[in-house]
């Protein structure tokens, strides 16, 4: 077992409307996602990666920092003018039941979750567009699939827990870049299907 396997992932929980609104912005989600996947970066590096103006990236970082999503990494700076940023946590979590009886906060959570799903959709379409330039072994190793079953609430909870365990095991193994690796995304959803 490596140090990466033993690392306990840290998380930030969404309990208030301010944090939800701060993160319910596609550019801020992309900034946070890059810091989580690629590690610390400067405004300039993030600006290049996102094709966004440095002023805009700086504004998004300040907003994320105000709500505890990112923090400065001053130990990485080579001089006083250089500012590095890192994610303050490995992932974000929330409990939809917490806001079930609060319409305003529930609306904020729903908007945040819609932005998350739209981000997933954009990533999947980008991956599809990039596939023709990808080496055959990477295309062959990728998968896009779904399944459906008739389950009880307890069985759905068990399925979700098993998928979460698989996600965490592979996330732990791939925390840092190694020779021969590339950034890989795995997105899972378990949910009750709406009846037609």
XYZ file of C-alpha atoms in Angstrom:
196
model
C 0.000 0.000 0.000
C 1.412 3.403 -0.977
C 1.072 6.739 0.825
C -1.515 7.676 -1.790
C -3.660 4.693 -0.857
C -3.533 5.746 2.829
C -4.421 9.390 2.150
C -7.827 10.161 3.612
C -9.630 12.445 1.155
C -10.758 15.767 2.555
C -14.056 17.354 1.653
C -15.969 20.564 1.947
C -19.689 20.304 2.607
C -22.340 22.582 1.199
C -24.614 23.716 4.000
C -25.427 27.270 2.974
C -26.752 29.136 -0.012
C -23.672 31.375 -0.282
C -21.313 28.469 -0.959
C -23.766 26.916 -3.400
C -24.088 30.136 -5.381
C -20.335 30.689 -5.339
C -19.711 27.287 -6.875
C -22.724 27.268 -9.245
C -20.663 28.998 -11.918
C -19.172 26.988 -14.801
C -15.871 28.913 -14.830
C -15.390 28.543 -11.075
C -16.176 24.826 -11.278
C -13.540 24.453 -13.999
C -10.957 26.398 -11.957
C -11.610 24.233 -8.898
C -11.584 21.061 -11.006
C -8.179 21.899 -12.499
C -6.687 22.650 -9.086
C -8.025 19.358 -7.753
C -6.838 17.260 -10.673
C -3.602 18.977 -11.700
C -2.531 20.460 -8.380
C -1.496 24.007 -7.492
C -1.274 26.649 -10.219
C -0.830 30.360 -10.784
C -3.459 32.630 -12.300
C -1.405 32.688 -15.500
C -1.354 28.906 -15.820
C -5.071 28.625 -15.102
C -5.795 31.429 -17.558
C -3.958 29.571 -20.326
C -5.623 26.242 -19.557
C -9.115 27.728 -19.418
C -8.663 30.294 -22.184
C -9.964 32.950 -19.775
C -8.612 36.425 -19.057
C -6.267 36.532 -16.030
C -8.495 39.134 -14.347
C -11.489 36.835 -14.663
C -9.551 33.847 -13.289
C -8.282 35.974 -10.403
C -11.840 37.062 -9.584
C -13.039 33.452 -9.598
C -10.162 32.393 -7.332
C -10.974 35.177 -4.866
C -14.618 34.085 -4.801
C -13.650 30.441 -4.292
C -11.206 31.418 -1.532
C -13.835 33.526 0.246
C -16.032 30.418 0.512
C -13.238 28.017 1.511
C -12.835 26.067 -1.737
C -9.276 27.202 -2.538
C -6.329 28.691 -0.676
C -3.052 30.329 -1.509
C 0.106 28.197 -1.660
C 2.793 30.819 -0.862
C 5.539 28.219 -0.399
C 5.490 27.604 -4.175
C 6.101 31.239 -5.155
C 9.542 32.112 -6.529
C 9.122 35.800 -5.694
C 6.681 38.184 -3.990
C 4.707 38.848 -7.174
C 3.977 35.212 -7.982
C 0.820 33.796 -6.369
C 0.040 30.098 -6.361
C -3.350 28.587 -5.538
C -4.451 25.105 -4.545
C -7.694 23.339 -3.769
C -8.427 23.316 -0.048
C -10.220 19.934 -0.291
C -10.324 16.823 -2.468
C -14.045 16.991 -3.170
C -17.347 18.709 -2.414
C -20.319 16.961 -0.831
C -23.896 17.810 0.083
C -27.014 16.163 1.432
C -30.153 17.024 -0.564
C -32.378 15.970 2.358
C -30.879 18.745 4.487
C -32.646 21.368 2.349
C -35.870 19.561 1.557
C -38.028 21.945 3.621
C -36.185 25.173 2.721
C -37.347 26.267 -0.763
C -34.726 29.012 -1.234
C -31.760 26.834 -0.284
C -33.233 23.898 -2.201
C -33.449 26.097 -5.320
C -29.799 27.082 -4.831
C -28.760 23.449 -4.470
C -30.762 22.480 -7.552
C -29.043 25.214 -9.592
C -25.630 24.079 -8.345
C -26.416 20.455 -9.219
C -27.635 21.469 -12.700
C -24.299 23.209 -13.261
C -22.456 20.067 -12.138
C -24.443 17.931 -14.599
C -23.903 20.423 -17.428
C -20.179 20.312 -16.643
C -20.226 16.511 -16.912
C -22.035 16.816 -20.234
C -19.431 19.271 -21.578
C -16.584 16.987 -20.469
C -18.145 13.974 -22.160
C -18.686 15.882 -25.413
C -15.097 17.196 -25.295
C -13.838 13.631 -24.807
C -15.899 12.461 -27.778
C -14.499 15.250 -29.952
C -10.908 14.443 -28.883
C -11.232 10.682 -29.420
C -10.120 10.616 -33.099
C -6.698 12.012 -32.076
C -6.309 9.588 -29.159
C -4.127 6.474 -29.381
C -6.095 3.263 -29.971
C -5.202 1.710 -26.588
C -6.661 4.745 -24.749
C -9.844 4.620 -26.848
C -10.181 0.875 -26.253
C -9.659 1.312 -22.482
C -12.453 3.893 -22.228
C -16.090 3.016 -21.724
C -19.451 4.690 -21.800
C -22.261 2.516 -20.511
C -25.407 2.448 -18.461
C -27.692 -0.112 -16.888
C -31.086 -0.247 -15.236
C -32.627 -2.538 -12.633
C -35.622 -2.769 -10.305
C -34.182 -2.223 -6.807
C -35.366 -1.428 -3.311
C -34.109 1.715 -1.569
C -31.727 -0.471 0.473
C -30.372 -2.127 -2.686
C -29.895 1.267 -4.350
C -27.983 2.435 -1.252
C -25.790 -0.695 -1.475
C -25.112 -0.127 -5.193
C -24.194 3.516 -4.537
C -21.830 2.518 -1.718
C -20.091 -0.095 -3.885
C -19.573 2.402 -6.709
C -18.273 4.994 -4.233
C -15.754 2.480 -2.886
C -14.502 1.707 -6.405
C -14.244 5.428 -7.194
C -12.275 6.125 -4.018
C -9.889 3.222 -4.542
C -8.957 4.388 -8.060
C -8.899 8.062 -7.093
C -6.439 7.172 -4.335
C -4.210 5.212 -6.697
C -4.166 8.002 -9.267
C -3.717 11.031 -7.002
C -0.456 12.052 -8.653
C 0.958 11.875 -12.143
C 3.224 8.938 -12.924
C 4.994 7.863 -16.104
C 2.477 6.634 -18.639
C -0.554 8.171 -16.938
C -3.065 10.696 -18.235
C -5.859 12.490 -16.401
C -8.913 10.211 -16.484
C -12.454 11.086 -15.414
C -14.961 8.585 -14.082
C -18.478 9.817 -13.500
C -21.121 7.652 -11.858
C -24.717 8.395 -11.001
C -27.246 6.224 -9.225
C -30.788 7.535 -9.141
C -34.425 6.597 -9.252
C -35.609 6.702 -12.826
C -38.710 8.778 -13.529
C -41.627 6.660 -14.639
C -42.763 7.411 -18.225
